Coordinates of C-alpha atoms in Angstrom, one line a residue:
Chain A
M1 CA -27.1 -14.6 -1.6
V2 CA -25.0 -12.2 -3.3
F3 CA -24.8 -8.4 -2.5
N4 CA -26.5 -7.9 -6.0
S5 CA -30.0 -9.5 -5.7
L6 CA -32.8 -9.1 -3.9
E7 CA -32.7 -11.7 -1.1
Y8 CA -29.6 -9.3 0.2
F9 CA -32.0 -6.2 -0.6
L10 CA -34.3 -8.1 2.1
F11 CA -31.5 -9.8 4.3
L12 CA -29.7 -6.6 5.1
P13 CA -32.2 -4.4 6.6
A14 CA -33.7 -7.5 8.7
I15 CA -30.6 -8.3 10.2
W16 CA -29.4 -4.6 10.5
L17 CA -33.2 -3.6 12.4
V18 CA -32.9 -6.9 14.8
H19 CA -29.3 -6.2 15.7
Y20 CA -30.5 -2.6 16.6
F21 CA -32.8 -3.7 18.8
L22 CA -31.1 -6.2 20.4
G23 CA -29.0 -5.8 23.6
Q24 CA -25.2 -5.2 23.7
R25 CA -24.5 -8.9 24.8
F26 CA -26.4 -10.5 22.0
R27 CA -25.6 -8.7 19.2
W28 CA -21.8 -10.8 18.3
L29 CA -24.3 -14.1 18.5
F30 CA -26.9 -12.8 16.5
L31 CA -23.8 -11.5 13.9
L32 CA -22.4 -15.2 13.8
V33 CA -25.6 -16.7 13.1
A34 CA -26.9 -14.2 10.0
S35 CA -23.2 -14.2 9.2
L36 CA -23.8 -18.7 9.0
I37 CA -27.2 -17.8 7.6
F38 CA -25.4 -15.7 5.2
Y39 CA -23.3 -18.5 4.3
V40 CA -25.7 -21.9 3.9
S41 CA -27.6 -19.3 1.8
L42 CA -25.6 -20.4 -1.0
K43 CA -27.0 -23.9 -0.8
V44 CA -23.5 -25.0 -0.6
P45 CA -23.9 -27.1 3.1
Y46 CA -20.5 -28.5 3.6
L47 CA -19.0 -25.0 3.4
L48 CA -20.5 -24.9 7.4
G49 CA -18.3 -27.5 7.9
V50 CA -15.2 -26.3 6.3
I51 CA -15.8 -22.9 8.2
T52 CA -16.3 -24.5 11.4
L53 CA -13.3 -26.6 11.3
V54 CA -11.0 -23.7 10.5
T55 CA -12.3 -21.9 13.6
I56 CA -11.8 -24.4 15.6
T57 CA -8.6 -25.0 14.7
T58 CA -7.1 -22.2 14.5
Y59 CA -8.4 -20.8 17.9
G60 CA -7.1 -23.9 19.5
F61 CA -4.2 -23.4 17.5
G62 CA -3.9 -19.8 18.2
L63 CA -4.4 -20.7 22.4
W64 CA -1.8 -23.2 22.5
I65 CA 1.5 -21.1 20.8
H66 CA 0.4 -18.6 23.1
R67 CA 0.6 -21.0 26.1
V68 CA 3.9 -22.6 25.8
E69 CA 7.0 -21.0 26.5
Q70 CA 9.7 -22.4 24.4
L71 CA 10.6 -21.1 21.0
Q72 CA 10.9 -24.2 19.4
Q73 CA 7.7 -25.6 20.2
K74 CA 6.1 -22.5 19.5
K75 CA 7.6 -22.9 16.1
L76 CA 6.4 -26.4 15.6
L77 CA 2.3 -25.1 16.7
L78 CA 2.5 -22.5 14.4
W79 CA 3.5 -24.9 11.6
G80 CA 0.9 -27.0 12.8
G81 CA -1.7 -24.5 12.7
I82 CA 0.0 -23.2 8.6
A83 CA -0.2 -26.6 7.8
T84 CA -3.8 -27.6 9.2
N85 CA -5.0 -24.6 7.1
V86 CA -3.3 -25.1 4.2
L87 CA -4.4 -29.0 3.8
I88 CA -8.2 -27.5 4.5
L89 CA -7.8 -25.6 1.4
V90 CA -5.9 -27.7 -0.8
A91 CA -8.3 -30.7 0.0
M92 CA -11.0 -27.6 -1.3
K93 CA -9.6 -25.9 -4.6
Y94 CA -6.6 -28.2 -5.3
V95 CA -6.9 -31.8 -5.5
P96 CA -8.4 -32.0 -9.5
F97 CA -5.7 -29.6 -10.4
L98 CA -3.2 -31.7 -8.7
T99 CA -4.8 -35.5 -10.0
E100 CA -5.1 -33.9 -13.6
N101 CA -1.4 -32.8 -13.8
L102 CA -0.3 -36.0 -12.0
N103 CA -1.9 -38.0 -14.4
V104 CA -0.1 -36.2 -17.1
L105 CA 3.0 -36.8 -15.7
L106 CA 2.2 -40.1 -15.3
S107 CA 1.0 -40.7 -19.1
L108 CA 4.6 -39.1 -20.4
F109 CA 6.3 -42.0 -18.3
D110 CA 3.4 -44.8 -19.8
S111 CA 2.2 -45.5 -16.4
P112 CA -0.5 -47.6 -16.4
I113 CA -1.1 -46.2 -13.0
K114 CA -3.5 -43.4 -12.8
A115 CA -5.0 -41.0 -10.3
P116 CA -9.0 -41.3 -9.4
H117 CA -10.2 -38.1 -11.1
A118 CA -11.6 -36.0 -8.3
Q119 CA -14.3 -33.6 -8.4
L120 CA -14.1 -29.7 -8.2
L121 CA -15.8 -28.5 -4.8
V122 CA -17.3 -24.9 -4.5
A123 CA -14.9 -23.0 -2.1
I124 CA -16.2 -20.0 -1.8
G125 CA -14.9 -17.3 0.7
V126 CA -12.4 -20.5 1.9
S127 CA -8.8 -19.1 0.4
Y128 CA -9.8 -15.6 2.0
Y129 CA -10.8 -16.7 5.7
V130 CA -7.7 -19.5 5.2
F131 CA -5.8 -16.9 4.7
Q132 CA -6.8 -14.5 7.9
A133 CA -6.3 -17.6 9.8
I134 CA -2.8 -18.1 9.0
S135 CA -2.1 -14.2 9.5
Y136 CA -3.9 -14.9 12.8
L137 CA -1.5 -17.6 14.0
S138 CA 1.2 -16.0 12.6
D139 CA 0.6 -12.9 14.8
I140 CA 0.2 -14.6 17.9
Y141 CA 3.3 -16.4 17.4
L142 CA 5.4 -12.8 16.1
E143 CA 4.3 -11.3 19.7
I144 CA 2.6 -8.7 17.8
E145 CA -0.7 -9.8 18.5
E146 CA -2.8 -11.7 21.6
P147 CA -5.1 -14.5 20.9
E148 CA -9.0 -14.1 21.5
T149 CA -10.3 -16.0 24.2
H150 CA -13.7 -15.7 23.6
F151 CA -14.3 -17.9 21.1
G152 CA -17.6 -16.5 19.8
Y153 CA -16.1 -13.3 19.0
F154 CA -13.1 -15.6 16.7
S155 CA -15.5 -17.0 15.4
L156 CA -17.4 -13.7 14.3
Y157 CA -13.9 -12.3 12.8
L158 CA -13.7 -15.0 10.4
A159 CA -17.2 -15.4 9.7
F160 CA -18.4 -11.7 9.7
F161 CA -21.0 -11.4 6.7
P162 CA -19.7 -8.2 4.7
K163 CA -16.3 -9.8 4.1
L164 CA -16.8 -13.3 4.1
L165 CA -17.2 -14.0 0.5
Q166 CA -14.9 -12.1 -0.8
G167 CA -12.6 -10.3 1.5
P168 CA -11.0 -7.1 2.4
I169 CA -8.8 -10.1 4.1
E170 CA -9.0 -8.6 7.7
R171 CA -6.3 -8.6 10.3
A172 CA -7.3 -9.8 13.5
R173 CA -6.3 -6.2 15.2
D174 CA -8.3 -4.7 13.5
L175 CA -11.4 -6.3 13.4
L176 CA -11.8 -7.8 16.6
P177 CA -12.2 -4.7 18.5
Q178 CA -14.7 -2.9 16.1
L179 CA -17.0 -6.7 16.8
K180 CA -16.3 -5.7 20.7
Q181 CA -17.2 -2.1 20.6
K182 CA -20.7 -1.2 22.1
Y183 CA -23.1 -0.4 19.4
E184 CA -24.5 2.9 18.7
F185 CA -26.8 4.4 15.8
N186 CA -24.6 6.9 13.8
Y187 CA -26.0 8.9 11.3
D188 CA -23.1 9.4 9.6
N189 CA -21.8 6.3 9.2
M190 CA -25.8 4.8 8.2
R191 CA -25.4 7.7 5.5
F192 CA -22.2 6.6 4.2
G193 CA -22.5 3.1 4.0
L194 CA -25.6 3.1 2.1
L195 CA -23.9 5.8 -0.5
L196 CA -20.9 3.2 -0.4
F197 CA -23.0 0.0 -1.2
T198 CA -25.0 2.0 -3.6
W199 CA -21.6 3.5 -5.7
G200 CA -20.6 -0.3 -5.3
L201 CA -23.9 -1.6 -6.8
F202 CA -23.6 0.6 -9.7
K203 CA -19.4 0.0 -10.1
K204 CA -20.9 -4.0 -10.5
V205 CA -23.5 -4.1 -12.7
V206 CA -23.8 -1.0 -14.7
L207 CA -20.2 -0.6 -15.3
A208 CA -18.3 -4.3 -14.7
D209 CA -21.6 -6.3 -16.0
R210 CA -21.6 -3.9 -19.0
L211 CA -18.3 -4.4 -20.0
G212 CA -18.5 -8.0 -19.3
L213 CA -21.0 -7.9 -22.2
Y214 CA -18.4 -6.7 -24.2
V215 CA -15.2 -8.5 -23.2
D216 CA -17.1 -11.8 -23.5
A217 CA -17.9 -11.1 -27.2
V218 CA -14.4 -11.0 -28.1
Y219 CA -12.9 -13.8 -25.6
N220 CA -15.4 -16.3 -25.8
D221 CA -14.6 -16.8 -29.6
V222 CA -10.7 -15.2 -29.6
H223 CA -9.6 -17.0 -32.9
A224 CA -12.5 -15.0 -34.9
Y225 CA -10.5 -11.8 -34.2
Q226 CA -6.9 -10.4 -35.1
G227 CA -5.5 -7.4 -33.8
L228 CA -7.4 -4.5 -32.5
P229 CA -10.8 -5.9 -31.1
L230 CA -8.2 -8.0 -29.0
L231 CA -6.1 -5.3 -27.2
L232 CA -9.5 -3.3 -26.9
A233 CA -11.2 -6.6 -25.8
T234 CA -8.0 -6.9 -23.0
Y235 CA -8.6 -3.1 -22.5
A236 CA -12.2 -3.5 -21.6
Y237 CA -11.4 -6.4 -19.4
A238 CA -8.6 -4.5 -17.2
F239 CA -11.7 -2.7 -16.8
Q240 CA -14.4 -4.8 -15.9
I241 CA -12.3 -7.0 -13.3
Y242 CA -11.8 -3.9 -11.6
F243 CA -15.0 -2.5 -11.5
D244 CA -16.0 -5.9 -10.1
F245 CA -14.1 -6.0 -7.9
S246 CA -14.3 -2.9 -6.4
G247 CA -17.5 -2.8 -6.5
Y248 CA -17.7 -5.4 -4.7
T249 CA -15.8 -4.7 -1.8
D250 CA -17.7 -0.9 -1.6
M251 CA -20.9 -2.8 -1.2
A252 CA -18.6 -4.8 1.8
L253 CA -17.2 -1.7 3.0
G254 CA -20.5 -0.1 3.3
T255 CA -22.8 -2.6 4.5
A256 CA -19.6 -3.2 7.7
R257 CA -20.4 0.4 7.9
L258 CA -24.2 0.2 9.1
F259 CA -22.9 -1.7 11.7
N260 CA -20.2 1.0 12.8
V261 CA -17.7 -1.5 11.4
K262 CA -14.8 0.2 9.1
L263 CA -13.1 -2.4 6.8
T264 CA -9.9 -2.2 5.0
D265 CA -10.4 -0.6 2.0
N266 CA -8.8 -2.7 -1.6
F267 CA -8.1 -0.4 -3.9
N268 CA -6.4 3.2 -4.5
S269 CA -6.7 3.9 -8.1
P270 CA -4.8 0.7 -9.5
Y271 CA -4.6 2.0 -13.3
L272 CA -2.6 5.1 -12.2
A273 CA 0.1 3.4 -10.7
T274 CA 3.9 4.5 -11.6
S275 CA 5.3 0.9 -11.4
V276 CA 4.4 -2.5 -11.6
A277 CA 5.0 -2.5 -7.3
D278 CA 2.8 0.5 -7.1
F279 CA 0.4 -1.6 -8.6
W280 CA 0.6 -4.0 -6.1
R281 CA 0.5 -1.5 -3.6
R282 CA -3.5 -0.6 -4.9
W283 CA -4.7 -3.5 -6.1
H284 CA -6.4 -5.6 -4.0
I285 CA -4.4 -4.1 -1.0
T286 CA -5.4 -6.5 2.0
F287 CA -3.9 -9.1 0.0
S288 CA -0.9 -7.7 -1.3
R289 CA 0.3 -6.9 2.3
W290 CA -0.7 -10.6 3.6
I291 CA 1.8 -11.7 0.5
L292 CA 4.0 -9.2 1.6
D293 CA 4.0 -10.0 5.1
Y294 CA 3.8 -13.8 4.9
I295 CA 5.3 -14.9 2.2
F296 CA 7.9 -12.4 0.8
K297 CA 9.4 -10.7 4.2
P298 CA 10.3 -13.8 6.0
L299 CA 11.8 -15.6 2.0
Q300 CA 13.2 -12.3 1.5
M301 CA 14.8 -12.4 5.3
S302 CA 16.2 -16.4 5.1
W303 CA 18.0 -15.7 1.5
R304 CA 19.5 -11.9 2.5
N305 CA 22.6 -13.6 2.1
W306 CA 22.0 -13.8 -1.5
K307 CA 21.0 -9.5 -1.5
N308 CA 19.5 -8.6 -4.9
W309 CA 19.5 -11.9 -6.5
G310 CA 17.9 -13.4 -3.1
T311 CA 15.0 -10.4 -2.9
A312 CA 13.9 -11.1 -7.1
A313 CA 14.0 -15.4 -6.0
A314 CA 11.5 -14.5 -3.3
L315 CA 9.3 -12.4 -5.2
V316 CA 9.1 -14.7 -7.9
V317 CA 8.5 -17.7 -4.8
T318 CA 5.4 -15.3 -3.6
F319 CA 3.8 -14.0 -7.1
F320 CA 3.8 -17.6 -8.1
V321 CA 1.7 -18.3 -4.9
S322 CA -0.4 -15.6 -5.3
G323 CA -1.2 -16.7 -8.8
L324 CA -2.1 -20.1 -7.5
W325 CA -4.5 -18.6 -5.0
H326 CA -6.5 -17.2 -7.4
G327 CA -7.4 -20.4 -8.6
A328 CA -5.7 -24.1 -9.9
S329 CA -4.9 -23.5 -13.5
W330 CA -1.6 -22.7 -15.3
G331 CA -3.8 -19.4 -16.2
F332 CA -3.4 -18.0 -13.1
V333 CA 0.3 -19.6 -12.4
I334 CA 1.5 -17.9 -15.6
W335 CA -0.4 -14.7 -14.5
G336 CA 1.4 -14.9 -11.2
L337 CA 4.8 -15.6 -12.2
L338 CA 4.7 -12.8 -14.9
H339 CA 4.3 -10.4 -11.7
G340 CA 6.8 -12.4 -10.2
T341 CA 9.5 -11.4 -13.0
Y342 CA 8.3 -7.8 -14.0
M343 CA 9.1 -7.1 -9.5
A344 CA 12.6 -9.2 -10.0
C345 CA 13.8 -7.3 -13.3
S346 CA 12.8 -3.9 -11.5
V347 CA 15.2 -4.8 -8.9
F348 CA 17.8 -5.3 -11.0
Y349 CA 16.6 -2.1 -13.4
R350 CA 15.8 0.3 -10.5
P351 CA 19.4 1.0 -10.3
F352 CA 19.9 2.4 -13.5
Q353 CA 16.5 3.7 -14.2
K354 CA 17.2 6.8 -11.6
K355 CA 20.2 7.4 -13.9
I356 CA 18.6 6.8 -17.1
H357 CA 16.0 9.6 -16.1
K358 CA 18.3 11.9 -14.6
A359 CA 20.6 11.4 -18.1
M360 CA 17.6 12.6 -20.2
S361 CA 16.7 15.0 -17.2
L362 CA 12.9 13.2 -17.2
E363 CA 13.0 12.6 -13.1
K364 CA 9.7 14.4 -11.7
T365 CA 8.4 15.3 -14.7
K366 CA 4.4 14.8 -16.0
V367 CA 5.8 13.3 -19.7
L368 CA 7.9 10.4 -17.6
K369 CA 4.8 9.8 -15.1
I370 CA 2.6 9.6 -18.0
W371 CA 4.9 7.2 -19.5
Q372 CA 5.4 5.2 -16.6
I373 CA 1.4 4.9 -15.9
F374 CA 1.3 4.2 -19.6
V375 CA 3.8 0.9 -19.6
T376 CA 2.6 -0.4 -16.0
F377 CA -1.0 -0.5 -17.1
N378 CA 0.1 -2.5 -20.8
L379 CA 2.4 -4.5 -18.7
V380 CA -0.7 -5.0 -16.0
C381 CA -3.1 -6.0 -19.0
L382 CA -0.6 -8.2 -20.9
A383 CA -0.7 -10.7 -17.8
W384 CA -4.3 -10.0 -17.3
V385 CA -4.5 -12.1 -21.0
F386 CA -3.8 -15.3 -18.9
F387 CA -5.9 -14.5 -16.3
R388 CA -9.5 -14.3 -18.5
A389 CA -8.1 -16.2 -21.2
F390 CA -9.4 -20.2 -21.4
G391 CA -6.2 -21.9 -20.9
G392 CA -2.5 -20.8 -22.2
W393 CA -2.9 -20.9 -25.6
Q394 CA -5.8 -18.8 -26.1
A395 CA -4.1 -16.5 -23.8
L396 CA -0.5 -16.9 -26.3
Y397 CA -3.1 -16.6 -29.7
V398 CA -4.3 -13.3 -28.0
L399 CA -1.0 -12.1 -27.6
K400 CA 0.4 -13.3 -30.9
N401 CA -2.3 -12.2 -32.6
I402 CA -2.5 -8.2 -31.2
P403 CA 0.2 -7.0 -33.1
E404 CA -1.5 -8.2 -36.7
M405 CA -3.3 -4.8 -36.6
H406 CA -2.4 -4.7 -40.3
H407 CA -5.6 -7.0 -40.8
N408 CA -7.6 -4.3 -39.7
Y409 CA -6.0 -1.6 -41.8
V410 CA -7.1 -3.6 -44.9
A411 CA -10.2 -4.8 -43.8
L412 CA -10.8 -0.8 -43.3
I413 CA -9.8 0.0 -46.8
D414 CA -11.8 -2.9 -48.6
N415 CA -14.7 -2.6 -46.6
G416 CA -15.1 1.2 -45.4
W417 CA -15.6 2.6 -41.7
A418 CA -19.2 1.4 -41.1
D419 CA -17.8 -2.2 -41.6
F420 CA -15.0 -1.9 -39.5
I421 CA -16.6 0.1 -36.3
R422 CA -19.5 -2.4 -36.3
N423 CA -16.5 -5.6 -36.2
N424 CA -13.9 -4.0 -34.6
I425 CA -15.3 -2.0 -32.3
M426 CA -18.5 -3.2 -31.2
F427 CA -17.5 -7.1 -31.8
G428 CA -21.5 -7.5 -33.3
L429 CA -23.0 -6.4 -30.3
D430 CA -25.9 -3.3 -30.3
K431 CA -25.5 0.1 -31.3
R432 CA -27.5 0.9 -27.5
N433 CA -25.4 -1.0 -25.3
I434 CA -22.1 0.5 -26.8
I435 CA -23.6 4.2 -26.2
T436 CA -24.7 3.3 -22.7
L437 CA -21.5 1.8 -21.8
A438 CA -19.8 4.7 -23.1
A439 CA -21.8 7.1 -21.5
C440 CA -21.6 5.5 -18.1
L441 CA -18.3 5.4 -18.5
I442 CA -17.8 8.9 -19.1
C443 CA -19.7 10.0 -16.5
Y444 CA -17.5 7.5 -14.1
A445 CA -14.5 9.2 -15.6
I446 CA -16.3 13.2 -14.2
I447 CA -17.0 11.8 -11.2
I448 CA -13.8 10.5 -10.1
S449 CA -11.7 13.5 -11.4
K450 CA -14.0 16.1 -9.5
K451 CA -13.7 14.0 -6.3
S452 CA -17.0 14.4 -6.2
Y453 CA -17.8 10.6 -4.7
D454 CA -17.2 13.3 -1.4
L455 CA -21.3 13.7 -2.3
L456 CA -21.7 14.0 1.6
N457 CA -20.5 17.2 2.1
K458 CA -22.1 18.5 -0.9
P459 CA -25.8 20.9 -0.7
T460 CA -28.9 18.9 -0.5
Y461 CA -30.2 19.7 -4.2
I462 CA -26.9 18.1 -5.7
R463 CA -26.8 15.2 -3.1
W464 CA -30.4 14.0 -3.7
T465 CA -29.4 14.9 -7.7
A466 CA -27.3 12.3 -7.3
Y467 CA -28.7 9.7 -5.3
Y468 CA -31.9 9.7 -7.9
L469 CA -29.6 9.7 -10.8
L470 CA -27.9 6.9 -9.5
I471 CA -30.5 4.5 -8.3
F472 CA -32.1 5.1 -11.5
S473 CA -29.1 4.0 -13.3
I474 CA -28.8 1.3 -11.3
I475 CA -32.3 -0.1 -12.3
F476 CA -33.0 1.2 -16.2
L477 CA -29.5 0.8 -17.0
Q478 CA -27.8 -2.8 -15.3
V479 CA -27.6 -6.2 -17.3
S480 CA -28.5 -8.7 -15.7
S481 CA -26.2 -9.8 -13.3
K482 CA -23.5 -12.3 -13.4
K483 CA -21.2 -13.9 -11.0
Y484 CA -18.5 -11.8 -9.3
I485 CA -14.9 -12.9 -10.7
Y486 CA -13.3 -12.9 -7.8
F487 CA -16.0 -15.1 -5.8
Q488 CA -14.2 -18.3 -7.7
F489 CA -10.8 -17.1 -5.6
Chain B
M1 CA 30.9 -0.4 23.4
G2 CA 27.8 1.7 22.2
V3 CA 26.0 1.1 19.9
I4 CA 24.6 4.1 18.1
E5 CA 27.8 5.3 16.9
P6 CA 29.0 2.3 14.4
L7 CA 25.2 2.1 13.7
T8 CA 24.8 5.5 12.4
K9 CA 27.9 4.6 10.3
I10 CA 26.4 1.9 8.8
F11 CA 23.0 4.0 8.1
R12 CA 25.0 6.6 6.6
E13 CA 26.7 4.4 4.4
V14 CA 24.4 2.3 2.7
F15 CA 21.6 4.9 2.5
D16 CA 24.7 7.5 1.0
D17 CA 23.4 10.4 3.2
E18 CA 25.9 12.0 5.5
D19 CA 23.1 13.8 7.6
I20 CA 21.5 10.7 9.4
T21 CA 21.0 11.1 13.4
L22 CA 19.8 7.9 14.6
S23 CA 17.0 7.6 17.3
G24 CA 15.1 5.2 19.0
E25 CA 11.2 6.0 16.9
M26 CA 12.8 6.4 13.6
T27 CA 11.3 4.5 11.2
A28 CA 11.6 3.4 7.5
D29 CA 9.6 6.0 6.9
D30 CA 11.8 8.9 8.2
V31 CA 14.8 7.5 5.7
D32 CA 15.0 8.4 2.2
G33 CA 15.6 5.5 0.4
W34 CA 15.2 2.8 3.2
D35 CA 12.7 0.1 1.1
S36 CA 12.9 -3.4 1.5
L37 CA 16.2 -4.0 -1.2
S38 CA 18.4 -1.4 1.1
H39 CA 16.9 -3.1 4.1
V40 CA 18.4 -6.3 3.2
N41 CA 21.4 -4.8 2.5
L42 CA 21.3 -2.6 6.0
I43 CA 20.4 -6.0 7.7
V44 CA 23.3 -7.7 5.7
T45 CA 25.9 -5.3 6.6
I46 CA 24.8 -4.8 10.8
E47 CA 25.1 -8.8 10.8
T48 CA 28.8 -8.4 9.2
R49 CA 30.1 -5.9 11.1
F50 CA 28.9 -6.7 14.1
N51 CA 29.5 -10.6 13.9
I52 CA 25.9 -11.3 14.9
K53 CA 23.3 -13.2 13.5
F54 CA 19.2 -11.9 14.0
T55 CA 16.4 -14.2 14.2
Q56 CA 13.7 -14.3 11.2
K57 CA 11.1 -13.4 14.3
E58 CA 13.2 -10.6 15.3
L59 CA 13.9 -9.4 12.2
L60 CA 9.8 -10.2 11.3
T61 CA 8.8 -7.5 14.3
F62 CA 11.0 -4.8 14.2
R63 CA 9.2 -1.7 14.5
N64 CA 11.8 1.3 14.5
V65 CA 15.5 1.9 15.1
G66 CA 14.9 1.4 19.0
D67 CA 14.1 -2.5 18.1
L68 CA 17.3 -2.8 16.1
M69 CA 19.6 -1.0 18.3
D70 CA 18.1 -3.2 21.5
S71 CA 18.5 -6.6 19.7
I72 CA 22.1 -5.9 18.4
Q73 CA 22.7 -4.7 21.8
S74 CA 21.7 -7.6 23.5
K75 CA 23.7 -10.0 21.2
L76 CA 27.2 -7.9 21.9
P77 CA 30.0 -9.7 24.1
S78 CA 29.3 -7.8 27.9

């Protein structure tokens, strides 16, 4: 079940009530069973086997790494634990991609041998809890964390339903102590949790899904468009994916808060980033911290004698893995490599950047900041094209044809404004759709800019008006819900 | 041999700031320009000057300057 489904609106209050009335001793068990029921409701039975396997092996390896004395043995066990997890992930997500590419390679050499065709498995949630399992094992190896001895709490750490399907990717040291804490009813947490959930729901079903209509109109038929529409649809996609994922995260954080659990936030106004590195400090924060700590830093340190070249190579490899993590397709790989390349280039460019800004006396000026935000946003959007398009060729078509705006201009001269707006800005969508979308986005911008999301400290009449408006817009302005973009990862 | 004096000298060179005074609790947040790039420079310079080698595990678990100093101290001939 997904967060914006009727089942969940029945599931959550029921779970909360039972949890509330249960004694502290059984709460962990109840939450664990509830989380597994939540997972089973996806109607993919083997996923239960996968999470059980990851839980048992990681729990065992964790205790084992801690118990052995010799560093060499610890290292061996760490690699054993990581390899098991990675193998499970590869088996679930990458076998069809690997066999397909292997067959292409074999056909190049006219080989009569062919790898058998593999079925793509549904792997919702797997990459999230596998990453958490790897971070848990690494932290035990690095002795920044003690292994959890209580198998029940450990299982709940991996399976806790608010963050099971799509993160945030939590560290054991942040989440486990909260799961063990004695539950006491907290009015502020309830209020905040419910508001955050509703706000996330609004972002998802009103903003993201409506933007999705707009994006799909172009991206499902890119060859019918040139110039401006391709640019607008790409910008719209940047916001669709942001509202989709950050809306989901708000719902996850809101749900957890009802149980007095504070999950880590994943977003901090990512499109206001002034560099690609800054973007990654603001976008999918728990994931970027993970790749930074467990892939980038070890690589950077291993290659430290190559100085900047080592860092640059570590960045490219890290973001290559990040691309692969998102999915087994070349689009994601190219997306990752683009981000890796941006950051690798900045390693060499950064020393000059400061000097250039100083020479132009632009340091710490507003103009510079706006320019940097603009450039970063466009670099990020360029990479999003590969994320959204169906395959690399379609993405290249989009990038090649965005600059072809003179076609739009000629069409404007020939057919007039009305036609131009219908074809190049509205993409054949209903007028009401576009007006609603624009109105909702403007409302969102006003709310964010005035920091009105700090609603809980406002007078009662403002609060309740806002609650009603939010619920009203969710009910009447939602687009029939689709899947979450980040589910597939 | 004391570690703090030569280490201070290295810090001042790497971060190009003559006013740096080291303390055990100091972290990257306290030093202007101590980011992941300059960190690599710092580590490589320390390893060359002291003629020591840090392990991967040590490099990934330094929490502050104190941890760094302890590790250097433990690697120097007594």
